[in-house]
Short mmCIF file of C-alpha atoms in Angstrom, two decimals:
data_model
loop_
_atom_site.label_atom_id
_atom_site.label_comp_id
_atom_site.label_asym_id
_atom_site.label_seq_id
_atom_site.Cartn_x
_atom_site.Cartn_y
_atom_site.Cartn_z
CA UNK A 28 118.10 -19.15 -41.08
CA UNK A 29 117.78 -16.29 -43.41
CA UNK A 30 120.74 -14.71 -40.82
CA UNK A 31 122.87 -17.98 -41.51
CA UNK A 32 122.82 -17.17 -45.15
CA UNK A 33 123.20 -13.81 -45.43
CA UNK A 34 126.08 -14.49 -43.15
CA UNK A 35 127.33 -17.13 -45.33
CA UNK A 36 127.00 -14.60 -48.42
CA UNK A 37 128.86 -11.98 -46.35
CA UNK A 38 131.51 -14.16 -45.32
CA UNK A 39 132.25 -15.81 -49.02
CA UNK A 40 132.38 -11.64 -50.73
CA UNK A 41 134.44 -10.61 -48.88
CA UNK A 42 136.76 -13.56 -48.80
CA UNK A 43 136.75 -13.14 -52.93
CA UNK A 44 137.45 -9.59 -52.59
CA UNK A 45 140.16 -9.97 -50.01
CA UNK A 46 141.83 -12.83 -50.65
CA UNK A 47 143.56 -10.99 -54.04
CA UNK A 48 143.14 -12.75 -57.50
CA UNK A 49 139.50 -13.71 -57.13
CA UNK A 50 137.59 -10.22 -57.43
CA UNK A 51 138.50 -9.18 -60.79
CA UNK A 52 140.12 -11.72 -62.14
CA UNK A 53 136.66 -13.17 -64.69
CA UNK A 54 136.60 -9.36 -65.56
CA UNK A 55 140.15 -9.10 -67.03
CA UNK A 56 140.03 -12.77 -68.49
CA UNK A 57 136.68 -11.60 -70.03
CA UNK A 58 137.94 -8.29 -71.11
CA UNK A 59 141.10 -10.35 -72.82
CA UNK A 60 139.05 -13.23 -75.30
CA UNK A 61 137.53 -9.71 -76.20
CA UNK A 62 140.54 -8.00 -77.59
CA UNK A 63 142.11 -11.58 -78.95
CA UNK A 64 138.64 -11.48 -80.84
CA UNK A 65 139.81 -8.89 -83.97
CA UNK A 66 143.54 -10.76 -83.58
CA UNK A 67 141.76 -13.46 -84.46
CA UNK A 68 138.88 -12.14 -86.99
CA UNK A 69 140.22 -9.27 -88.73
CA UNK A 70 140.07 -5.61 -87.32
CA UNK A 71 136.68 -5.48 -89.38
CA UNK A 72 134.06 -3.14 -88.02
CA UNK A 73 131.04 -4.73 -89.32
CA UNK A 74 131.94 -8.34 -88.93
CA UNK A 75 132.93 -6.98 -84.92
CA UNK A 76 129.15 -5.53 -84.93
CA UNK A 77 127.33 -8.59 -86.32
CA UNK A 78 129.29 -11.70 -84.04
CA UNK A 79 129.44 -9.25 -81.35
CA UNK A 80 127.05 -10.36 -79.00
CA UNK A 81 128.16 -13.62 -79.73
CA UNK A 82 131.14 -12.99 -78.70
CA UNK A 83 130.41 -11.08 -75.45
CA UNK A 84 128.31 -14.07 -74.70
CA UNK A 85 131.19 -16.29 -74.97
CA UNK A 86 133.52 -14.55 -73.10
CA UNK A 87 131.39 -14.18 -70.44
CA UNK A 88 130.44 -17.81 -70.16
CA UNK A 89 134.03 -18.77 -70.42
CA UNK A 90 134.82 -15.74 -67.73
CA UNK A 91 132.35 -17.35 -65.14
CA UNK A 92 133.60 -20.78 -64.67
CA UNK A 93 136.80 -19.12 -63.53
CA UNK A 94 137.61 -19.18 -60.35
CA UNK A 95 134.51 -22.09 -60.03
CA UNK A 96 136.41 -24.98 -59.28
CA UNK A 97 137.38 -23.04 -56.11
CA UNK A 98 133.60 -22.96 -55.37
CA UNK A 99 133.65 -25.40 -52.84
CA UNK A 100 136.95 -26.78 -52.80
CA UNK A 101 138.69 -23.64 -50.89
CA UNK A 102 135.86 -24.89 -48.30
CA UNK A 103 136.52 -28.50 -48.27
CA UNK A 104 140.19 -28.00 -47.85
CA UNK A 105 140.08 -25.92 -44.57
CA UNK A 106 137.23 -27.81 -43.00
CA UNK A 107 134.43 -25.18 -43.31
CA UNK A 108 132.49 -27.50 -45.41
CA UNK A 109 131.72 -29.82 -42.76
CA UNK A 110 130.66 -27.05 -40.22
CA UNK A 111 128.37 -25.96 -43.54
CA UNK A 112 126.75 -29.45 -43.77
CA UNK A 113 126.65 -29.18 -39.58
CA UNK A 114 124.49 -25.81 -39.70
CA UNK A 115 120.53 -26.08 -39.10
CA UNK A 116 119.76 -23.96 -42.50
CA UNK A 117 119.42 -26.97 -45.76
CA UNK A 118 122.70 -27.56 -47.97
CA UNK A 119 120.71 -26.30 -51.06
CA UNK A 120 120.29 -23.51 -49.18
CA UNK A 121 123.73 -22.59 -48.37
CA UNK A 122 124.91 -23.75 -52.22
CA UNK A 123 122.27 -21.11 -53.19
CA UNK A 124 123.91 -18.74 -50.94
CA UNK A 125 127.70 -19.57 -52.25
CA UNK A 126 126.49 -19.11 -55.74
CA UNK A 127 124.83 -15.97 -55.13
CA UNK A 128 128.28 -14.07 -53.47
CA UNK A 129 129.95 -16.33 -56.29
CA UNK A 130 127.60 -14.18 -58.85
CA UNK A 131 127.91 -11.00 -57.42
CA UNK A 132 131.80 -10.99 -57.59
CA UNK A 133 132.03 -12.32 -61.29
CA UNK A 134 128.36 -12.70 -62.88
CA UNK A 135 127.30 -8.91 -62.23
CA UNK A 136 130.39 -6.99 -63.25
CA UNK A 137 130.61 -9.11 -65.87
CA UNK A 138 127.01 -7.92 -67.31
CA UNK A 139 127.91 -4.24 -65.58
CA UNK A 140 131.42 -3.96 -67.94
CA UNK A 141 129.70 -5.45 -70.76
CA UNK A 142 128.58 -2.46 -72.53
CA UNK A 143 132.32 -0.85 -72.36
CA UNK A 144 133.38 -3.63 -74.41
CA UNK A 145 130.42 -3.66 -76.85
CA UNK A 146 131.52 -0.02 -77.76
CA UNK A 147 135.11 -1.20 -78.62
CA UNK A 148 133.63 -4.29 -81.19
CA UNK A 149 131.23 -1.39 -82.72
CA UNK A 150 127.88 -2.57 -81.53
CA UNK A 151 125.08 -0.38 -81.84
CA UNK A 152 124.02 2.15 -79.02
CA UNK A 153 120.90 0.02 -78.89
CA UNK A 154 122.91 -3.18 -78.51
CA UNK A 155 125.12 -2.33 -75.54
CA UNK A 156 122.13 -2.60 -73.09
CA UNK A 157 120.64 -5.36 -74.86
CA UNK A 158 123.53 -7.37 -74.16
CA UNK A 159 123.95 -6.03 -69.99
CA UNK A 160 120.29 -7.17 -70.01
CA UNK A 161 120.76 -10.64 -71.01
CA UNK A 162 123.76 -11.00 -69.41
CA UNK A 163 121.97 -10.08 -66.59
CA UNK A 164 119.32 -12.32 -66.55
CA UNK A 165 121.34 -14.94 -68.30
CA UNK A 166 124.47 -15.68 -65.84
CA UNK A 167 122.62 -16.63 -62.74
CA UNK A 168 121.64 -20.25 -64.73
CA UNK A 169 125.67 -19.95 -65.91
CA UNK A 170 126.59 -19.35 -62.51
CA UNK A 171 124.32 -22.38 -60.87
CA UNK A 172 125.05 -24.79 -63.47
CA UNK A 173 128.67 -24.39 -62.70
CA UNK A 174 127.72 -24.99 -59.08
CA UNK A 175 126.88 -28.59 -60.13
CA UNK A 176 130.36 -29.15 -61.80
CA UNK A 177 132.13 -27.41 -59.05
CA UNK A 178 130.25 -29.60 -56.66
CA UNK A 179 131.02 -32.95 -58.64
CA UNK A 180 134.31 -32.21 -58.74
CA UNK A 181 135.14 -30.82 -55.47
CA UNK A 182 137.33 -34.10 -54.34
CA UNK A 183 139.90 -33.82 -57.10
CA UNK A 184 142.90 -32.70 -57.53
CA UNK A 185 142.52 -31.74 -61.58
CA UNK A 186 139.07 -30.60 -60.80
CA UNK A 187 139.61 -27.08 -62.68
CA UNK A 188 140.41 -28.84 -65.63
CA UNK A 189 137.30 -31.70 -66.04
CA UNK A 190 134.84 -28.84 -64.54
CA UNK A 191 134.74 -26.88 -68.01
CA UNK A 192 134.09 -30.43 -69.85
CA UNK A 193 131.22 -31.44 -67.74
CA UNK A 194 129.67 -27.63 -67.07
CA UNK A 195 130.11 -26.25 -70.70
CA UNK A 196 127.47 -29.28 -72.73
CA UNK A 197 124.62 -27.87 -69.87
CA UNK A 198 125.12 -24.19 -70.66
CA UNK A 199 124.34 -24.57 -74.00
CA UNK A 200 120.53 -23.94 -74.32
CA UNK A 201 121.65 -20.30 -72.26
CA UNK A 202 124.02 -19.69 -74.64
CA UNK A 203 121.70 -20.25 -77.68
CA UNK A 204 118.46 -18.38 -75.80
CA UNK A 205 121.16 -15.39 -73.97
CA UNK A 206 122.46 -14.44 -77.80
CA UNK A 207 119.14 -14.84 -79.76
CA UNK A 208 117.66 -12.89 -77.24
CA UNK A 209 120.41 -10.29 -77.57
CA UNK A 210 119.79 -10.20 -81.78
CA UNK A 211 116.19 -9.78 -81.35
CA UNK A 212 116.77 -6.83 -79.02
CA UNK A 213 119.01 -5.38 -81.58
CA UNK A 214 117.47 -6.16 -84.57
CA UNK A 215 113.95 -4.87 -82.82
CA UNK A 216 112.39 -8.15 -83.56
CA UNK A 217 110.13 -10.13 -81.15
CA UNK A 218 112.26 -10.71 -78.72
CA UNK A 219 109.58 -11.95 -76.13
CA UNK A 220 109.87 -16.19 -76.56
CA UNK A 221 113.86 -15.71 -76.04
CA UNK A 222 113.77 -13.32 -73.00
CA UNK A 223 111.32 -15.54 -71.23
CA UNK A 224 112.99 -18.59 -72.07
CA UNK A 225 116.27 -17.87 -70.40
CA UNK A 226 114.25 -16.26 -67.89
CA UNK A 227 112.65 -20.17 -67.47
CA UNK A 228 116.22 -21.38 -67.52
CA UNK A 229 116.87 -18.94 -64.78
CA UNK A 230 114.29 -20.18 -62.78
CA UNK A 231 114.88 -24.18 -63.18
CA UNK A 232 118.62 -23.77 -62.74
CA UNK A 233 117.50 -21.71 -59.31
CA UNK A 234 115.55 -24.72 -58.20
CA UNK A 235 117.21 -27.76 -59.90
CA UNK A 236 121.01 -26.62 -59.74
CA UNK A 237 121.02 -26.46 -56.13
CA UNK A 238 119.57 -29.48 -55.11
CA UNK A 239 122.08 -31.13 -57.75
CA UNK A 240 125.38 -29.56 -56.16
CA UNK A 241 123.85 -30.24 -52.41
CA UNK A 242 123.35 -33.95 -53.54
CA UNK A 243 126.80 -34.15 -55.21
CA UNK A 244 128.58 -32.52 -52.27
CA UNK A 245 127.03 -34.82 -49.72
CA UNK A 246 128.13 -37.73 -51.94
CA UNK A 247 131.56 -36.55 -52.14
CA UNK A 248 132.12 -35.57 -48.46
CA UNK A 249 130.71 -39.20 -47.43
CA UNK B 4 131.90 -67.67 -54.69
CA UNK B 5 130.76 -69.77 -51.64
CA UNK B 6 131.41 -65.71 -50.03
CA UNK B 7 129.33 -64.54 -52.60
CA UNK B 8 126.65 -67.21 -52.52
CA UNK B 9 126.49 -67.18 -48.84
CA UNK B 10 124.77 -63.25 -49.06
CA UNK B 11 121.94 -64.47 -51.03
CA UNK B 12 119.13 -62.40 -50.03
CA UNK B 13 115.89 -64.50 -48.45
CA UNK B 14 112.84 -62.94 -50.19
CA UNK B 15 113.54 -64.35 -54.28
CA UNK B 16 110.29 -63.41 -55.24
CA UNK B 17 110.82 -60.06 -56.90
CA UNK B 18 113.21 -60.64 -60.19
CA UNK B 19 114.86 -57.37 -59.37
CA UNK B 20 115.64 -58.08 -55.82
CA UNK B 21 116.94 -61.52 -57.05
CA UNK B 22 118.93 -59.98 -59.93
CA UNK B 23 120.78 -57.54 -56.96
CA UNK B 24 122.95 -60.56 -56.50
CA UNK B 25 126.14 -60.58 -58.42
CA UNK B 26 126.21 -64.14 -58.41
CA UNK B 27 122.85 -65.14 -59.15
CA UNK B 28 123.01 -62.20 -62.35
CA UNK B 29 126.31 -63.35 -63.52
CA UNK B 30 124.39 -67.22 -63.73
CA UNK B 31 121.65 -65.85 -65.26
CA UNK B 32 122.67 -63.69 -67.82
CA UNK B 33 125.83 -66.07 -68.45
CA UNK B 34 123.15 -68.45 -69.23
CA UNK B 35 120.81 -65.80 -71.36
CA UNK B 36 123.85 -64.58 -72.95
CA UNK B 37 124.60 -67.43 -75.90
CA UNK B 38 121.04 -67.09 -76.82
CA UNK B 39 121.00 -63.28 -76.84
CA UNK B 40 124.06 -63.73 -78.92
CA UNK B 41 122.41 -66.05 -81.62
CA UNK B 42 119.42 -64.31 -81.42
CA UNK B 43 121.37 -60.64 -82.22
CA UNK B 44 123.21 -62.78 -85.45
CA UNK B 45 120.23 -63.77 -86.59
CA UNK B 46 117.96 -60.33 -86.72
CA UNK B 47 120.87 -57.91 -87.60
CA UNK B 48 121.93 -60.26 -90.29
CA UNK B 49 117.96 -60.14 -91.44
CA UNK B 50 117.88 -56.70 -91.16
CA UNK B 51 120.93 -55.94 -92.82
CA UNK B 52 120.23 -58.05 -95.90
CA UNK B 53 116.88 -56.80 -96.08
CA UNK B 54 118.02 -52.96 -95.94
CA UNK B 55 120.99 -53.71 -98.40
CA UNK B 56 119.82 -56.11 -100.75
CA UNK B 57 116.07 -56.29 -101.11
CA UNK B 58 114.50 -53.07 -99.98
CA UNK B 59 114.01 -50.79 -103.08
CA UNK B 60 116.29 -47.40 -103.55
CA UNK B 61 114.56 -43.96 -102.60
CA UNK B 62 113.04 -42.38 -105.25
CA UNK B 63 114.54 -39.29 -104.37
CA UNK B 64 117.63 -40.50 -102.21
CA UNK B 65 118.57 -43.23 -104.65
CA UNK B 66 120.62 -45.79 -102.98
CA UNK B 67 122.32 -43.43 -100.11
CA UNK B 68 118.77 -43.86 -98.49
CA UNK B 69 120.72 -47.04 -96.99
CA UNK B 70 122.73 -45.36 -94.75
CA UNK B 71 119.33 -44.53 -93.12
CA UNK B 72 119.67 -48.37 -91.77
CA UNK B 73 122.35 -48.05 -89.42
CA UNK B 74 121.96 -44.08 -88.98
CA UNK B 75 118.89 -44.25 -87.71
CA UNK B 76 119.04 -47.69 -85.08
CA UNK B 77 122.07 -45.66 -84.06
CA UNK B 78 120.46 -42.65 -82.87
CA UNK B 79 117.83 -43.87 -81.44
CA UNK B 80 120.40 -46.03 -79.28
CA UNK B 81 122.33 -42.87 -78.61
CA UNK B 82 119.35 -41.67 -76.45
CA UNK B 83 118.46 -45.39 -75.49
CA UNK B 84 121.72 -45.37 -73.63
CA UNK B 85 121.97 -42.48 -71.56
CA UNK B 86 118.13 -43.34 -70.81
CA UNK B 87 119.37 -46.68 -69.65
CA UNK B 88 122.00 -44.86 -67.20
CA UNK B 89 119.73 -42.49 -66.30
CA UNK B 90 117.20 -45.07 -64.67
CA UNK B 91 120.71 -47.40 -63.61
CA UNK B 92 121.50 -44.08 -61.66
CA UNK B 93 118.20 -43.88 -60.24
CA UNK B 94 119.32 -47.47 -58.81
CA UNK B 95 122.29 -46.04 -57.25
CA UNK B 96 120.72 -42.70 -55.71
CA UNK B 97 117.44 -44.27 -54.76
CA UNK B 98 117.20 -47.99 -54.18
CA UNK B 99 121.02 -48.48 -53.78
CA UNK B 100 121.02 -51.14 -56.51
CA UNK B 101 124.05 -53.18 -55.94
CA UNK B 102 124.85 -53.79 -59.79
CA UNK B 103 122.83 -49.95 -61.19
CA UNK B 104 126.95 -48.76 -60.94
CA UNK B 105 127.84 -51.27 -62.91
CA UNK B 106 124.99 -50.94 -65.91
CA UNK B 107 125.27 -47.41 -65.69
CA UNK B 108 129.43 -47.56 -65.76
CA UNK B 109 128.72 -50.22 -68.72
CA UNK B 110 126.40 -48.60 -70.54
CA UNK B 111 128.78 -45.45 -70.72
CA UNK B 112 131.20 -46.33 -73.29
CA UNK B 113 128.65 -48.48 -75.74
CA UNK B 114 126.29 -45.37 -75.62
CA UNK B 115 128.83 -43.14 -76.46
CA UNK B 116 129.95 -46.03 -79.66
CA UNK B 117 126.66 -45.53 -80.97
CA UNK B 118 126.21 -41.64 -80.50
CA UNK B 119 129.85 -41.37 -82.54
CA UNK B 120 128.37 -43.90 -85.04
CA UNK B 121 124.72 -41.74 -86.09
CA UNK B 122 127.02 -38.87 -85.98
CA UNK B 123 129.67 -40.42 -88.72
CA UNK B 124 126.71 -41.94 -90.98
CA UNK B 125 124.48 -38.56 -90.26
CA UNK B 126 127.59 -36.70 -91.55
CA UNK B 127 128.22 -39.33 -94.71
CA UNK B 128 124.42 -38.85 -95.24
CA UNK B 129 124.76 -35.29 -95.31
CA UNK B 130 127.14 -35.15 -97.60
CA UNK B 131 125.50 -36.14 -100.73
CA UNK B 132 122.19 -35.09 -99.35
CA UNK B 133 122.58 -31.60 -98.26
CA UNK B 134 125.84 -30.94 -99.74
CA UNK B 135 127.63 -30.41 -96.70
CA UNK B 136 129.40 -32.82 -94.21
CA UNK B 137 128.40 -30.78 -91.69
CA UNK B 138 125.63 -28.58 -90.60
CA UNK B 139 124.74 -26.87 -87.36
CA UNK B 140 121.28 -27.61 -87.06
CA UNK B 141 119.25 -28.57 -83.92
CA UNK B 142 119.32 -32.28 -84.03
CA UNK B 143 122.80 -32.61 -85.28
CA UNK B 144 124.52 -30.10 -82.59
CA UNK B 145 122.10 -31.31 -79.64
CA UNK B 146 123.60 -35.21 -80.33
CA UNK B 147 126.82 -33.98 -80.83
CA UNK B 148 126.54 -32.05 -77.15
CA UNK B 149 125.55 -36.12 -75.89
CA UNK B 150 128.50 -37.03 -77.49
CA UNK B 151 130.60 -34.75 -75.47
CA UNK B 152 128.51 -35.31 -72.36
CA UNK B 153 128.66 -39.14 -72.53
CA UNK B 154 132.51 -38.60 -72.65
CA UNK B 155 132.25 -36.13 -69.58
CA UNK B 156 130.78 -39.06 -67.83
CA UNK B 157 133.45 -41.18 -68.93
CA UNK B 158 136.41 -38.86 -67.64
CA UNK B 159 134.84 -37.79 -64.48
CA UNK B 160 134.08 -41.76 -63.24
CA UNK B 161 137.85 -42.04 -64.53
CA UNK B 162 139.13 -39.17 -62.58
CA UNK B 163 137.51 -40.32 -58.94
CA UNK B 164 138.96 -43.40 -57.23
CA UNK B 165 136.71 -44.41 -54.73
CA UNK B 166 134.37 -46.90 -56.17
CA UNK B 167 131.43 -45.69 -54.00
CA UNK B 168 131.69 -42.42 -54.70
CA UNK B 169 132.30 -42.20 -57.97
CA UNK B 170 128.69 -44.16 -58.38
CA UNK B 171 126.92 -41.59 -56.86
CA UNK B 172 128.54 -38.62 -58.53
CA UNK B 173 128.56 -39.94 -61.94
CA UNK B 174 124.89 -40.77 -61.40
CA UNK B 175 123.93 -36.82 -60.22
CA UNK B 176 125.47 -35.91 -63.46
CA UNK B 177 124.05 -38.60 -65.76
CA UNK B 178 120.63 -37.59 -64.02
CA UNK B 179 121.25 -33.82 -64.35
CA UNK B 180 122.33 -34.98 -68.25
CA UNK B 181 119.49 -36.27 -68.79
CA UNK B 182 117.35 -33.19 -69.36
CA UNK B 183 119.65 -33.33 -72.81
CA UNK B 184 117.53 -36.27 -74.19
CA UNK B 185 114.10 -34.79 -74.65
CA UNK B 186 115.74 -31.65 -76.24
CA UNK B 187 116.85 -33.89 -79.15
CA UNK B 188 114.02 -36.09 -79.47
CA UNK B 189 112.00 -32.65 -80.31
CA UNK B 190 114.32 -30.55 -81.12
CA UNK B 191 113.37 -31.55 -85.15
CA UNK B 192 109.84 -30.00 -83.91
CA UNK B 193 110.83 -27.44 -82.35
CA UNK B 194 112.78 -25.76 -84.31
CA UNK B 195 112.99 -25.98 -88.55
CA UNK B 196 116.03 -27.21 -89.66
CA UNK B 197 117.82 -28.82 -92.45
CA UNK B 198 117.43 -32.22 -90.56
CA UNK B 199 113.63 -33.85 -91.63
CA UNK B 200 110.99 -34.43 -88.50
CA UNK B 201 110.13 -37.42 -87.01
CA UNK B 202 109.06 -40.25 -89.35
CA UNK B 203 108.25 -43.19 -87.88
CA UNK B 204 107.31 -42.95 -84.47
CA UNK B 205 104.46 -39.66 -84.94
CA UNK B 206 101.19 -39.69 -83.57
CA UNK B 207 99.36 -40.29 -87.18
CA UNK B 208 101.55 -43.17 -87.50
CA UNK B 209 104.89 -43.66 -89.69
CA UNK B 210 105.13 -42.18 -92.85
CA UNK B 211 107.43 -44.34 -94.40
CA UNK B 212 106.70 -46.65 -97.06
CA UNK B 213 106.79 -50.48 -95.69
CA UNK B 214 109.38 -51.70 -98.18
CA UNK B 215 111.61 -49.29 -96.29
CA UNK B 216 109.96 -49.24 -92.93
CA UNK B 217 109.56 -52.83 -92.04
CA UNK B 218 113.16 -53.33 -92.76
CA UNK B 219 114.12 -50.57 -90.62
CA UNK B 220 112.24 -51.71 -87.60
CA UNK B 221 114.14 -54.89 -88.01
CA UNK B 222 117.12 -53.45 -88.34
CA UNK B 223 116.52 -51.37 -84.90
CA UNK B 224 115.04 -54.10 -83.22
CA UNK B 225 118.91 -55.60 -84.51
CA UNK B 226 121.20 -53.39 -83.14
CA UNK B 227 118.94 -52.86 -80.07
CA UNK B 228 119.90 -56.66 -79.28
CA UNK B 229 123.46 -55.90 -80.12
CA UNK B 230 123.26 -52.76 -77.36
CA UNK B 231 121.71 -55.02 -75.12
CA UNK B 232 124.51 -58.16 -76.03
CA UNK B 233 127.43 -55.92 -75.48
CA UNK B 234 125.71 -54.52 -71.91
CA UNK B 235 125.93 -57.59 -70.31
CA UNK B 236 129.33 -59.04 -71.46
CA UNK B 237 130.57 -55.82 -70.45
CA UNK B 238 128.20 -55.76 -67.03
CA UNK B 239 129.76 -59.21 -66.46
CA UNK B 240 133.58 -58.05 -67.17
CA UNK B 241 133.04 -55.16 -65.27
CA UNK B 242 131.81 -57.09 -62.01
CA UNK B 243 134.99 -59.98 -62.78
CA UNK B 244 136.80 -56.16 -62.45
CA UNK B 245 135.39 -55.01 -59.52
CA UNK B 246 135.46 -58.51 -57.68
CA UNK B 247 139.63 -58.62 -58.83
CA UNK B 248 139.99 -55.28 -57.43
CA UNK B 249 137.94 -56.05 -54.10
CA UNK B 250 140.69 -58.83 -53.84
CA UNK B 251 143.76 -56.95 -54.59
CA UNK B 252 142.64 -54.54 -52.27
CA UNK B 253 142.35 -57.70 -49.76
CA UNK B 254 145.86 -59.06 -50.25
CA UNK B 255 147.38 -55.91 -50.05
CA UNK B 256 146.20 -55.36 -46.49
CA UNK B 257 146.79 -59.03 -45.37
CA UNK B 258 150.35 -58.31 -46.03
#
């Protein structure tokens, strides 16, 4: 089984790195709400510095439901899906599979080019792995929550544009936990509760998410 | 109706089992429903008049304090509601619940009325309160996320066609949704905001005064009737809906 899915991770990289448009694509959508940031806020250094994490937080979130809708729906459409729900291995397995190949194309470089883009909205030397480490731990919930949306909407035509509606209101306790945990690390406050709680959120979503997007795929393949 | 009537299940016994018939619910509640109705006038008018006209002014709040009489009911039937879907889609997932679709589909909009109405009175409470129309504290931004995801429920049963599965799919999300609900009830605990804790339903008991509580409690127990009203007219509507469809559906393949 653990062959299926590594298999099934294999398979699903390197059809986002091959397949043109999907490797890459969160990073330079991410790397653009960063520079329409000081368009939009002034070119002020220490305003940058202070909603900086915030704002690496919310390009990232916004970065990783690119490309989601596709999820499962590149599957569905060529058949694959139903030799997925034929293989021995569980479907929350092989959701938790998708997600993770899903992650390591956009989730990791997001948290990996992070940093870069810290320096250019003047964060602290301290902050710029702050924010890679939330990130970090932080987009794997992002990336499984989406998995539910991508799964409900896998049957529909305009599913890229209801997925951010219904995905976006369940991110929001990682959003508020990923950027005070990011503040505290900055600001060398406790940052302890805030780490462990998106850690926590890590952990449900890894449990919960996928049993969520298996159920919702089964109930739109039937 | 004789088609419908004809699929009565055998074993009656169970009220929930004999509710799973369209037919025998629509008799039923078509017979609860004028008394529901009165019933509704009756309290809410109570309530009301109580809360506007004899209850005393705050001593601090003067007489914005009344706001607090539909603010409140209407909160507490913003989470009421997407409880109610979340057991209706329980129905759907687990016991297969012939009408949980249709409560749950039901409940959807009237939920979502109430969450928008504590949100408008919270916000013309605020105002004179607090100084501010609006304020991003817990309680406040955690209903206003239910807002948005009562309307994701809304657009994604709109968005699917196929009756049966659109019930199960908005059901995974209203039970995935649901883990929104106890984040608000303690989210004035948790964290310590402008919004003020938990008054009335605490473990040491309320800590309102009775001029202002009792009149409150009616005034819940008011517009809980109304929720409850407006449910089943719109259950009923919904199955007249679903049975017109069903027949549409019929005719157009007969021809």
């Amino acid at each position: 089984m653990t062959r299926t899915l590594l298999a099934l991770i294999r398979r699903d990289f390197r059809l986002a790195i091959r397949s043109g448009g999907g490797f890459g694509l969160p990073l330079v959508f991410f790397l653009s709400v960063v520079v329409m940031t000081p368009f939009a806020a002034g070119p002020d250094l220490p305003l940058l510095a202070r909603i900086g994490p915030a704002i690496l937080w919310i390009g990232a979130l916004l970065a990783t439901l690119i490309g989601l809708d596709r999820l499962f729906a590149a599957d569905a459409e060529d058949g694959s899906l139903d030799l997925l729900f034929g293989t021995p291995a569980p479907l929350p397995l092989l959701v938790l599979a998708k997600c993770a190949a899903h992650w390591i194309v956009t989730g990791l470089p997001l948290a990996a080019i992070a940093p870069l883009l810290g320096l250019m909205l003047n964060l602290p030397p301290e902050a710029l792995g702050a924010v890679a480490l939330t990130l970090l731990l932080g987009t794997p919930a992002l990336t499984l929550l989406g998995a539910i949306g991508a799964a409900l909407t896998v049957g529909l035509r305009r599913g890229g544009l209801l997925l951010p509606v219904l995905v976006l209101p369940m991110t929001v306790p990682v959003l508020i936990f990923g950027v005070s945990a990011t503040n505290a690390l900055i600001l060398g406050t406790e940052a302890g509760p805030a780490l462990s709680m998106l850690g926590a959120l890590g952990l449900a979503s890894l449990v919960l998410a996928p049993l969520a997007a298996a159920a919702a795929l089964r109930a739109s393949q039937s | 109706m004789s088609r419908l009537k004809a699929s009565t299940p055998k074993s009656t016994s169970r009220p929930m089992i004999a509710l799973a018939n369209p037919a025998r619910f629509n008799s039923i509640s078509g017979r609860l429903l004028p008394w529901l109705t009165a019933l509704t006038v009756i309290v809410l008018t109570a309530g009301l008049y109580q809360a506007f006209f004899v209850s005393p002014a705050d001593y601090q709040q003067g007489e914005t304090v009344r706001i607090m009489f539909v603010h409140v009911p209407a909160a507490w039937l913003s989470m009421f509601g997407w409880t109610l879907m979340s057991i209706a889609s329980l129905g759907v997932l687990v016991w297969r619940h012939p009408l949980a679709d249709v409560a749950a589909e039901a409940a959807a909009p009237i939920g979502a009325a109430f969450t928008l109405i504590a949100l408008v009175t919270g916000s013309l409470w605020g105002r004179p309160m607090w100084g501010t129309w609006w304020e991003w504290d817990a309680r406040l931004t955690s209903v206003l996320v239910l807002f948005l995801m009562y309307l994701g429920v809304i657009a994604l049963r709109a968005a699917l066609d196929e009756p049966s599965r659109a019930a199960k799919l908005v059901a995974i999300l209203t039970l995935v949704g649901f883990i929104n609900i106890p984040i608000i009830k303690f989210s004035v605990d948790w964290w310590n905001t402008l919004h003020q804790p938990a008054s009335v339903i605490r473990m040491d008991g309320p800590t309102i005064h009775p001029d202002i509580l009792v009149p409150l409690l009616v005034c819940a127990v008011g517009f809980t009737l109304l929720f409850v009203t407006l449910h089943l007219v719109v259950m009923r509507t919904e199955l007249i809906r679903r049975r017109l469809r069903g027949l549409q559906r019929r005719a157009a393949e007969a021809r």
